[in-house]
Coordinates of C-alpha atoms in Angstrom, one line a residue:
X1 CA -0.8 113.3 36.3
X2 CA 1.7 115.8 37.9
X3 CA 4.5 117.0 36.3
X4 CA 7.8 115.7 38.0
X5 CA 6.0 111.9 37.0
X6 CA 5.4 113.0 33.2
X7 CA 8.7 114.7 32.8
X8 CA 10.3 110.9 33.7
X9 CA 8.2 109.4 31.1
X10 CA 8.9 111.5 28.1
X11 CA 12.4 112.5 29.2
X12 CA 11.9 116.0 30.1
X13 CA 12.9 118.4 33.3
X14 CA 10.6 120.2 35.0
X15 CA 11.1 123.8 35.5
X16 CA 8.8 125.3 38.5
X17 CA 6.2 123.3 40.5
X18 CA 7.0 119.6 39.8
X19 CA 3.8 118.6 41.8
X20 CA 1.4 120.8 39.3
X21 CA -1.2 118.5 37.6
X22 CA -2.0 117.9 33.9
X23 CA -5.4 116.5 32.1
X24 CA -4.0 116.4 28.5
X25 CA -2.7 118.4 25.5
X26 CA -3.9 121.7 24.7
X27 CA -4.0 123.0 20.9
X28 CA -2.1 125.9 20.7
X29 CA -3.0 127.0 16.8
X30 CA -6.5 125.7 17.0
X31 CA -6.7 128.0 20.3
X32 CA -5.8 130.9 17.9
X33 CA -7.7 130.4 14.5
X34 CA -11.0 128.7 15.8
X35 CA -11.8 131.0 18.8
X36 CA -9.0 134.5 19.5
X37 CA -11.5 135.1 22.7
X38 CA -10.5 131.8 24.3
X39 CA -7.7 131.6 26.8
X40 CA -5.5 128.6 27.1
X41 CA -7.1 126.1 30.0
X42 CA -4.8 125.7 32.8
X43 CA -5.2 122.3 33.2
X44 CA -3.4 121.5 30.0
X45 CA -0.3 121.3 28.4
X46 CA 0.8 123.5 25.2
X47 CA 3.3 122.4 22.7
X48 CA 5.9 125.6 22.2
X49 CA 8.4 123.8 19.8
X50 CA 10.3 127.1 18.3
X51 CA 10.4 131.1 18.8
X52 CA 8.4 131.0 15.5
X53 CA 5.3 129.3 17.3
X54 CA 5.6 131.4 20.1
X55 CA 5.9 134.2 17.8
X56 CA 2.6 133.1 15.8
X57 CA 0.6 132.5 18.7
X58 CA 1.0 135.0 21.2
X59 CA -1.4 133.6 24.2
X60 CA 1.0 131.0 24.2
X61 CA 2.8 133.7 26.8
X62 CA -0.4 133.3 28.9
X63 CA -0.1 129.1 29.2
X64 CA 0.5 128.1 32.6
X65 CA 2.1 124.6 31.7
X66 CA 4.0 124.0 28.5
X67 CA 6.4 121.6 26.5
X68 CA 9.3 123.6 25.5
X69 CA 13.1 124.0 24.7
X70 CA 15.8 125.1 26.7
X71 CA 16.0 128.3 24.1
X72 CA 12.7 129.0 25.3
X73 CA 12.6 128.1 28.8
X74 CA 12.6 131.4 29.9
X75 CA 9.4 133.2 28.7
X76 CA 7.5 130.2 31.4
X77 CA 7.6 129.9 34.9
X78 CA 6.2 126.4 34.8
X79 CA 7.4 124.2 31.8
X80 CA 8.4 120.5 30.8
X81 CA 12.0 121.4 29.0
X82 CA 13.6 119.1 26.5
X83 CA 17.0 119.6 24.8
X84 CA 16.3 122.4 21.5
X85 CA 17.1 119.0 19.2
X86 CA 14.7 117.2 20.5
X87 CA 11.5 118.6 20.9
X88 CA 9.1 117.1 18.6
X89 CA 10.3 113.4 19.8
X90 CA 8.8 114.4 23.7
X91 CA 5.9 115.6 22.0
X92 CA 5.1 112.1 20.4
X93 CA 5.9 110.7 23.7
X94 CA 3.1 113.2 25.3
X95 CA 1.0 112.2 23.1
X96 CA 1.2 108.6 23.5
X97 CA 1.1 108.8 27.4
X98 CA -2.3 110.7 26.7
X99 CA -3.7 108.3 23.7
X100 CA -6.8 107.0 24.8
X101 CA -7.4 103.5 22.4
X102 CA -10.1 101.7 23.2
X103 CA -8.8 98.0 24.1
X104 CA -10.0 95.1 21.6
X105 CA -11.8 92.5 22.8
X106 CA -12.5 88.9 21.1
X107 CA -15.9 88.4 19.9
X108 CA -17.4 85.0 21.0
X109 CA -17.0 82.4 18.4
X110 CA -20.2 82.8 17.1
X111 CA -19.7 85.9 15.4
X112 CA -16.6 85.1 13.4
X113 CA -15.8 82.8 11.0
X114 CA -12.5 80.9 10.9
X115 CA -11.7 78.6 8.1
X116 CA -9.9 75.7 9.8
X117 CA -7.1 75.5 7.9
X118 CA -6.4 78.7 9.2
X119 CA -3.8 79.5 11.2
X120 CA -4.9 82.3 14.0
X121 CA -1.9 82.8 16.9
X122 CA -3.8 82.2 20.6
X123 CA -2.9 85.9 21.2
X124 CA -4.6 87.7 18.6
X125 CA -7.9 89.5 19.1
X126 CA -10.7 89.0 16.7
X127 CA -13.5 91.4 15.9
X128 CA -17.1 90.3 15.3
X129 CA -18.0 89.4 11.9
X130 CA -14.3 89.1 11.0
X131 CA -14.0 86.6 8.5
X132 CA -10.7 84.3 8.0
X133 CA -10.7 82.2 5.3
X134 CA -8.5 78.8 4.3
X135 CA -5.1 78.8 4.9
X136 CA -4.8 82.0 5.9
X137 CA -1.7 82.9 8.8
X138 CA -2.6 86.1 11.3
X139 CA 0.5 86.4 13.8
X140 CA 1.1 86.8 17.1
X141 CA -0.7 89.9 19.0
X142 CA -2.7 91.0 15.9
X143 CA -6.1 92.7 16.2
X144 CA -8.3 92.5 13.5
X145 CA -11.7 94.5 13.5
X146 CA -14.7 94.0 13.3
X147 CA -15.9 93.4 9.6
X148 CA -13.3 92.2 8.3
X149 CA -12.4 90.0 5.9
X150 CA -9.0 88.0 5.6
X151 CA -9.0 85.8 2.3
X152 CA -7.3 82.3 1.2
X153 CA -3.1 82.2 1.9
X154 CA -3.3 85.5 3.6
X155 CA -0.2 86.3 5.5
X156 CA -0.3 89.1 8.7
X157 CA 2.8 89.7 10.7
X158 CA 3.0 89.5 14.6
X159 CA 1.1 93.0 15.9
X160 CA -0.7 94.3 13.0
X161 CA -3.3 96.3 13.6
X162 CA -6.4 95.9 10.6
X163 CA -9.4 97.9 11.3
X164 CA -12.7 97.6 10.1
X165 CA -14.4 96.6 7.2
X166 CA -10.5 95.8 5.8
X167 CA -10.2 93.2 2.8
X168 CA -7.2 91.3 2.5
X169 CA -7.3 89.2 -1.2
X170 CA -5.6 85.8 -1.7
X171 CA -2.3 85.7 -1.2
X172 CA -2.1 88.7 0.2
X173 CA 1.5 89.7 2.3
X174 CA 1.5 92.1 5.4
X175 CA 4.6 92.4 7.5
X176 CA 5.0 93.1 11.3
X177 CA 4.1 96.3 13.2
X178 CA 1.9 97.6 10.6
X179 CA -1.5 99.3 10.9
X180 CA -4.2 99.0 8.1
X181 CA -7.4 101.4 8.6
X182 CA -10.9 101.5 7.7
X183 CA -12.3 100.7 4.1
X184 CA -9.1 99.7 2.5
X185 CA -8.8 96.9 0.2
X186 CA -5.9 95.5 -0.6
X187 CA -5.3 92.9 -3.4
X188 CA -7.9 93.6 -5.8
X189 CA -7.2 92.5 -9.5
X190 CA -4.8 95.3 -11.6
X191 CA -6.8 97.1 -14.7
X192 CA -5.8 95.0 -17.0
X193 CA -7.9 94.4 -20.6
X194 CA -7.2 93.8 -24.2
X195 CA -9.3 95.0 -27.1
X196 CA -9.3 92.9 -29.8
X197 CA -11.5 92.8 -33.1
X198 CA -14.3 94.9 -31.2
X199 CA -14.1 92.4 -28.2
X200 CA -12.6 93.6 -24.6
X201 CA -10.2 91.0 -23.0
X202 CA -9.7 91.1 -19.0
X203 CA -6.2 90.1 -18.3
X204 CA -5.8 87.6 -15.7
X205 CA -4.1 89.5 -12.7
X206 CA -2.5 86.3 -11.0
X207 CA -0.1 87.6 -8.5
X208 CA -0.4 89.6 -5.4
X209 CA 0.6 92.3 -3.2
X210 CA 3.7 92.7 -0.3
X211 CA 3.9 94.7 1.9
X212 CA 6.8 95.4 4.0
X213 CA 6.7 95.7 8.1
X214 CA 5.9 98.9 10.0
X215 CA 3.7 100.4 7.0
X216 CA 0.6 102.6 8.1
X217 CA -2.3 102.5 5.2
X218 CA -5.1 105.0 5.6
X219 CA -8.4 104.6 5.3
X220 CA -10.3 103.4 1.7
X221 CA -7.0 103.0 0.5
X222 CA -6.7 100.3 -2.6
X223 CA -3.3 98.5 -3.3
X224 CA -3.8 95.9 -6.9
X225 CA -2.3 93.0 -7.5
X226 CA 0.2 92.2 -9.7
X227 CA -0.3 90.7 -13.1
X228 CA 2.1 87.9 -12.8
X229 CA 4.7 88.7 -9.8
X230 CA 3.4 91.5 -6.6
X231 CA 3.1 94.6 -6.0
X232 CA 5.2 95.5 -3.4
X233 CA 5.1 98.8 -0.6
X234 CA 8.2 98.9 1.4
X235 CA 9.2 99.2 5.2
X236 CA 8.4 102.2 7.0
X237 CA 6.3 103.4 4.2
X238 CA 3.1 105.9 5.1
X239 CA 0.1 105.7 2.8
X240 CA -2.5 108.4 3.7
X241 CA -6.5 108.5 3.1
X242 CA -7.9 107.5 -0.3
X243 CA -4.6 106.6 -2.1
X244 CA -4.1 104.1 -5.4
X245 CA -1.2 102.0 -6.2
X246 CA -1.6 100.1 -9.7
X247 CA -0.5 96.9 -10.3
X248 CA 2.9 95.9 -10.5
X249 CA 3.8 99.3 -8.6
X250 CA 7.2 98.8 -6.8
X251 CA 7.1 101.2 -3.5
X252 CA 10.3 101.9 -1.6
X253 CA 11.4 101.9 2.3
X254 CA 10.8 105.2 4.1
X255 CA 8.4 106.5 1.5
X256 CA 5.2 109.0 2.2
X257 CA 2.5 109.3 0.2
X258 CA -0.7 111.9 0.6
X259 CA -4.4 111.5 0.0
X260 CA -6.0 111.4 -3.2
X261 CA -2.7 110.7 -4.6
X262 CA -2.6 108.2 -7.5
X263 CA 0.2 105.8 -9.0
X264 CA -0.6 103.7 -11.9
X265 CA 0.2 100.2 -13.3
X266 CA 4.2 99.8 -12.6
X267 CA 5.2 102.7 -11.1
X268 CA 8.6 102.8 -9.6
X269 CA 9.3 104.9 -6.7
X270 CA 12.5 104.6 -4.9
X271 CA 13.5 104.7 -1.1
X272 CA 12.5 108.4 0.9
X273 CA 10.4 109.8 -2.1
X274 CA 7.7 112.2 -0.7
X275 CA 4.4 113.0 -2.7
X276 CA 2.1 115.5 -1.7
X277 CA -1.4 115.2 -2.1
X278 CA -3.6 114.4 -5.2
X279 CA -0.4 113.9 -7.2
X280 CA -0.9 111.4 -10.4
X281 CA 2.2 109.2 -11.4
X282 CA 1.7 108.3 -15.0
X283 CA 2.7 104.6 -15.9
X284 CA 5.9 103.3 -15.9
X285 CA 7.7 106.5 -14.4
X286 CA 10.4 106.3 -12.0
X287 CA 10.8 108.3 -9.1
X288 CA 14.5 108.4 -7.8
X289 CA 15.4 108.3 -4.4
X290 CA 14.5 111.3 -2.4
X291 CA 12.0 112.4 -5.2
X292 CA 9.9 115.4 -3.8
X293 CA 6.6 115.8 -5.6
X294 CA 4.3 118.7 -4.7
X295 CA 0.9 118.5 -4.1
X296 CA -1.4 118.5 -7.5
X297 CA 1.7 117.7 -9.3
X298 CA 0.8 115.4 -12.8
X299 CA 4.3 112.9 -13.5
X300 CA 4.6 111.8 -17.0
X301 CA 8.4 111.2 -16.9
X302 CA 11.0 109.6 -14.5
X303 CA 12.6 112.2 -11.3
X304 CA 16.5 112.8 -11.1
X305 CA 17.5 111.4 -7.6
X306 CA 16.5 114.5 -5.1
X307 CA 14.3 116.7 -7.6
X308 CA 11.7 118.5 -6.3
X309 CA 8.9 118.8 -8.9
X310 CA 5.7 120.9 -9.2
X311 CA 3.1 121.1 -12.1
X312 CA 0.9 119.7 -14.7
X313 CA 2.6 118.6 -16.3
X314 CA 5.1 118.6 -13.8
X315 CA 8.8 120.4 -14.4
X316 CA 11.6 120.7 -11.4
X317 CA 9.8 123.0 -8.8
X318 CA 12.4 126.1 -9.5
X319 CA 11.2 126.4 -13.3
X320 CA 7.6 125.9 -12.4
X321 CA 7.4 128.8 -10.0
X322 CA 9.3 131.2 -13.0
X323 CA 6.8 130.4 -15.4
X324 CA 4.0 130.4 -13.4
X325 CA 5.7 134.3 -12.2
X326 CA 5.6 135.1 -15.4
X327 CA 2.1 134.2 -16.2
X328 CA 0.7 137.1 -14.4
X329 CA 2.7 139.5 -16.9
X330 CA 0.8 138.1 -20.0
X331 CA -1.7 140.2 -20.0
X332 CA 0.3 143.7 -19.8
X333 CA 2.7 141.6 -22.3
X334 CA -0.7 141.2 -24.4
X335 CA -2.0 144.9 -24.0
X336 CA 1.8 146.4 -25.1
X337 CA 2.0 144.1 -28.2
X338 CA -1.6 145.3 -29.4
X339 CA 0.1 149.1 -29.0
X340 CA 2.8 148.1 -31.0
X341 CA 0.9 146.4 -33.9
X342 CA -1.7 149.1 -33.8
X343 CA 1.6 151.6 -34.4
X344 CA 3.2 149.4 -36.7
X345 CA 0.0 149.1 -38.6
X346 CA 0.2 145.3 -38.7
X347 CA -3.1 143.3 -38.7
X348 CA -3.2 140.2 -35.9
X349 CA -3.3 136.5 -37.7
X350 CA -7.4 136.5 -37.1
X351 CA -8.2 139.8 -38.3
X352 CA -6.1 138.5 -41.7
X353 CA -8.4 135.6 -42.3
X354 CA -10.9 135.6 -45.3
X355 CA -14.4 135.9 -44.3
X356 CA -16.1 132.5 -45.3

């Protein structure tokens, strides 16, 4: 692929030879922290997005081809240069140009199973072994992978992606545009039990789960049903790797979630919350809208809208990093209050105590 060609595709102008030609995508960090002895290949292209990466990584200077601002133009002689506001935005479009996705192909019929009083649009591709049982609606232009299985009153929007070895329960909602990956299982009953004069109860969990349009869910992923109504995750909502939503959990538009995080039964979190990874969302709680929860943060009570929180358990982010500061003091704040006692001639609370 030459250069003048890609620079119309992701909206970019080339600056030097137009006619140079391009493989793929170069890492520029990797380049630095895995091998310092490599040198960028010239048939690549390097991301530059700001004067800090360039700063950071200073073979960039030695890249033949990059994607770069106009701020930064200058330090290249041959470059693919996008307006300084827009740089990450032609990056996704590189990226895309150079995605290689193996196409899906439909399994012959003898390798799937189709209930049929299910209703599979001509134009979706089936996997083999998928599994589709009654009643069960897959849209126009899905894909489902191989291994799969889509259960009773199933609902999948026109061009979801599902990956393999994906379970949909019954009565299971998924909107249009979304992406499911490997190992998730979506639908599975809520913890629900009752103990009862020594006996344990399982509470029937007869609802289901919702989810919204142009949601990406990560692989091993589990979403429960609801007890009585659904579980519902939002448009535009971005579940990494390994992440839990408990029953009745109500999951906003525009939300982003990171692995080994964990929400349990009827959570609340509101549009454009952000959690980091292997967060745990105690029942019940609310996150307001634009919620920021670190990574390894515990919740045990409901955000203010645009907090920032941090900590087990967690406190706004601010107060967390001052008494975590002044942690490292305690023990010179120990040492000195011995000194003192020891002049004062008072005896510490253990060394006070009767012998038995």
């Amino acid at each position: 692929m030459v250069l003048a060609e890609l620079a119309g595709r992701i909206g970019a102008r080339v600056q030097g030879d137009s006619q140079r030609a391009v493989k793929g995508v170069g890492d520029l960090e990797l380049l630095r922290v895995r091998d310092t002895q490599r040198r960028p290949d010239r048939d690549l292209i390097y991301y530059v997005e700001s004067k800090k990466v360039l700063n950071e990584n200073p073979v960039a200077r030695e890249c033949e081809v990059v994607l770069t601002t106009e701020a930064l133009a200058a330090n290249f002689q041959i470059a693919l240069v996008v307006p300084d506001l827009e740089p990450r935005l032609a990056f996704i479009r590189l990226l895309e140009f150079f995605e290689a996705v193996p196409p899906a192909v439909h399994a012959p019929e003898p390798l799937l199973f189709v209930h049929p009083t299910a209703k599979v649009h001509e134009s979706a591709v089936l996997g083999p072994g998928v599994v589709i049982l009654g009643d069960a609606v897959v849209g126009a232009g899905c894909i489902i992978h191989a291994n799969s299985v889509i259960e009773q009153n199933v609902q999948i929007g026109a061009g979801t992606v599902i990956h393999p070895h994906v379970v949909l329960k019954f009565g299971t909602r998924i909107g249009e545009q979304c992406i499911v990956h490997s190992g998730t299982v979506i639908g599975a009953d809520g913890f629900g039990f009752y103990d009862k004069n020594n006996k344990r109860y399982k509470i029937p969990q007869i609802g289901n789960v919702e989810i919204g349009s142009h949601v990406e869910i990560g692989a091993s992923v589990t979403i429960d049903r609801a007890t009585i109504e659904s579980t519902r995750v939002g448009n535009y909502t971005k579940l990494d790797d390994q992440v839990h939503i408990g029953h009745n959990c109500q999951v906003g538009e525009y939300v982003y979630i990171a692995g080994n995080t964990v929400l349990a039964g009827s959570v609340i979190v509101d549009d454009h919350v952000t959690m980091g990874g292997q967060s745990a969302i105690s029942g019940r709680v609310r996150l307001a809208k634009g919620t920021f929860v670190m990574g390894l943060t515990g919740m045990a009570q409901s955000s203010e809208p645009g907090g920032m929180y941090f900590g087990i358990p967690a406190r706004p982010a601010r107060e967390m990093h001052k008494i975590n500061n002044a942690l490292g003091y305690l023990p010179t704040l120990l040492k000195r209050v011995a000194h003192l006692e020891e002049i004062a001639g008072v005896a510490r609370a253990e060394e006070q105590r009767s012998p038995d």
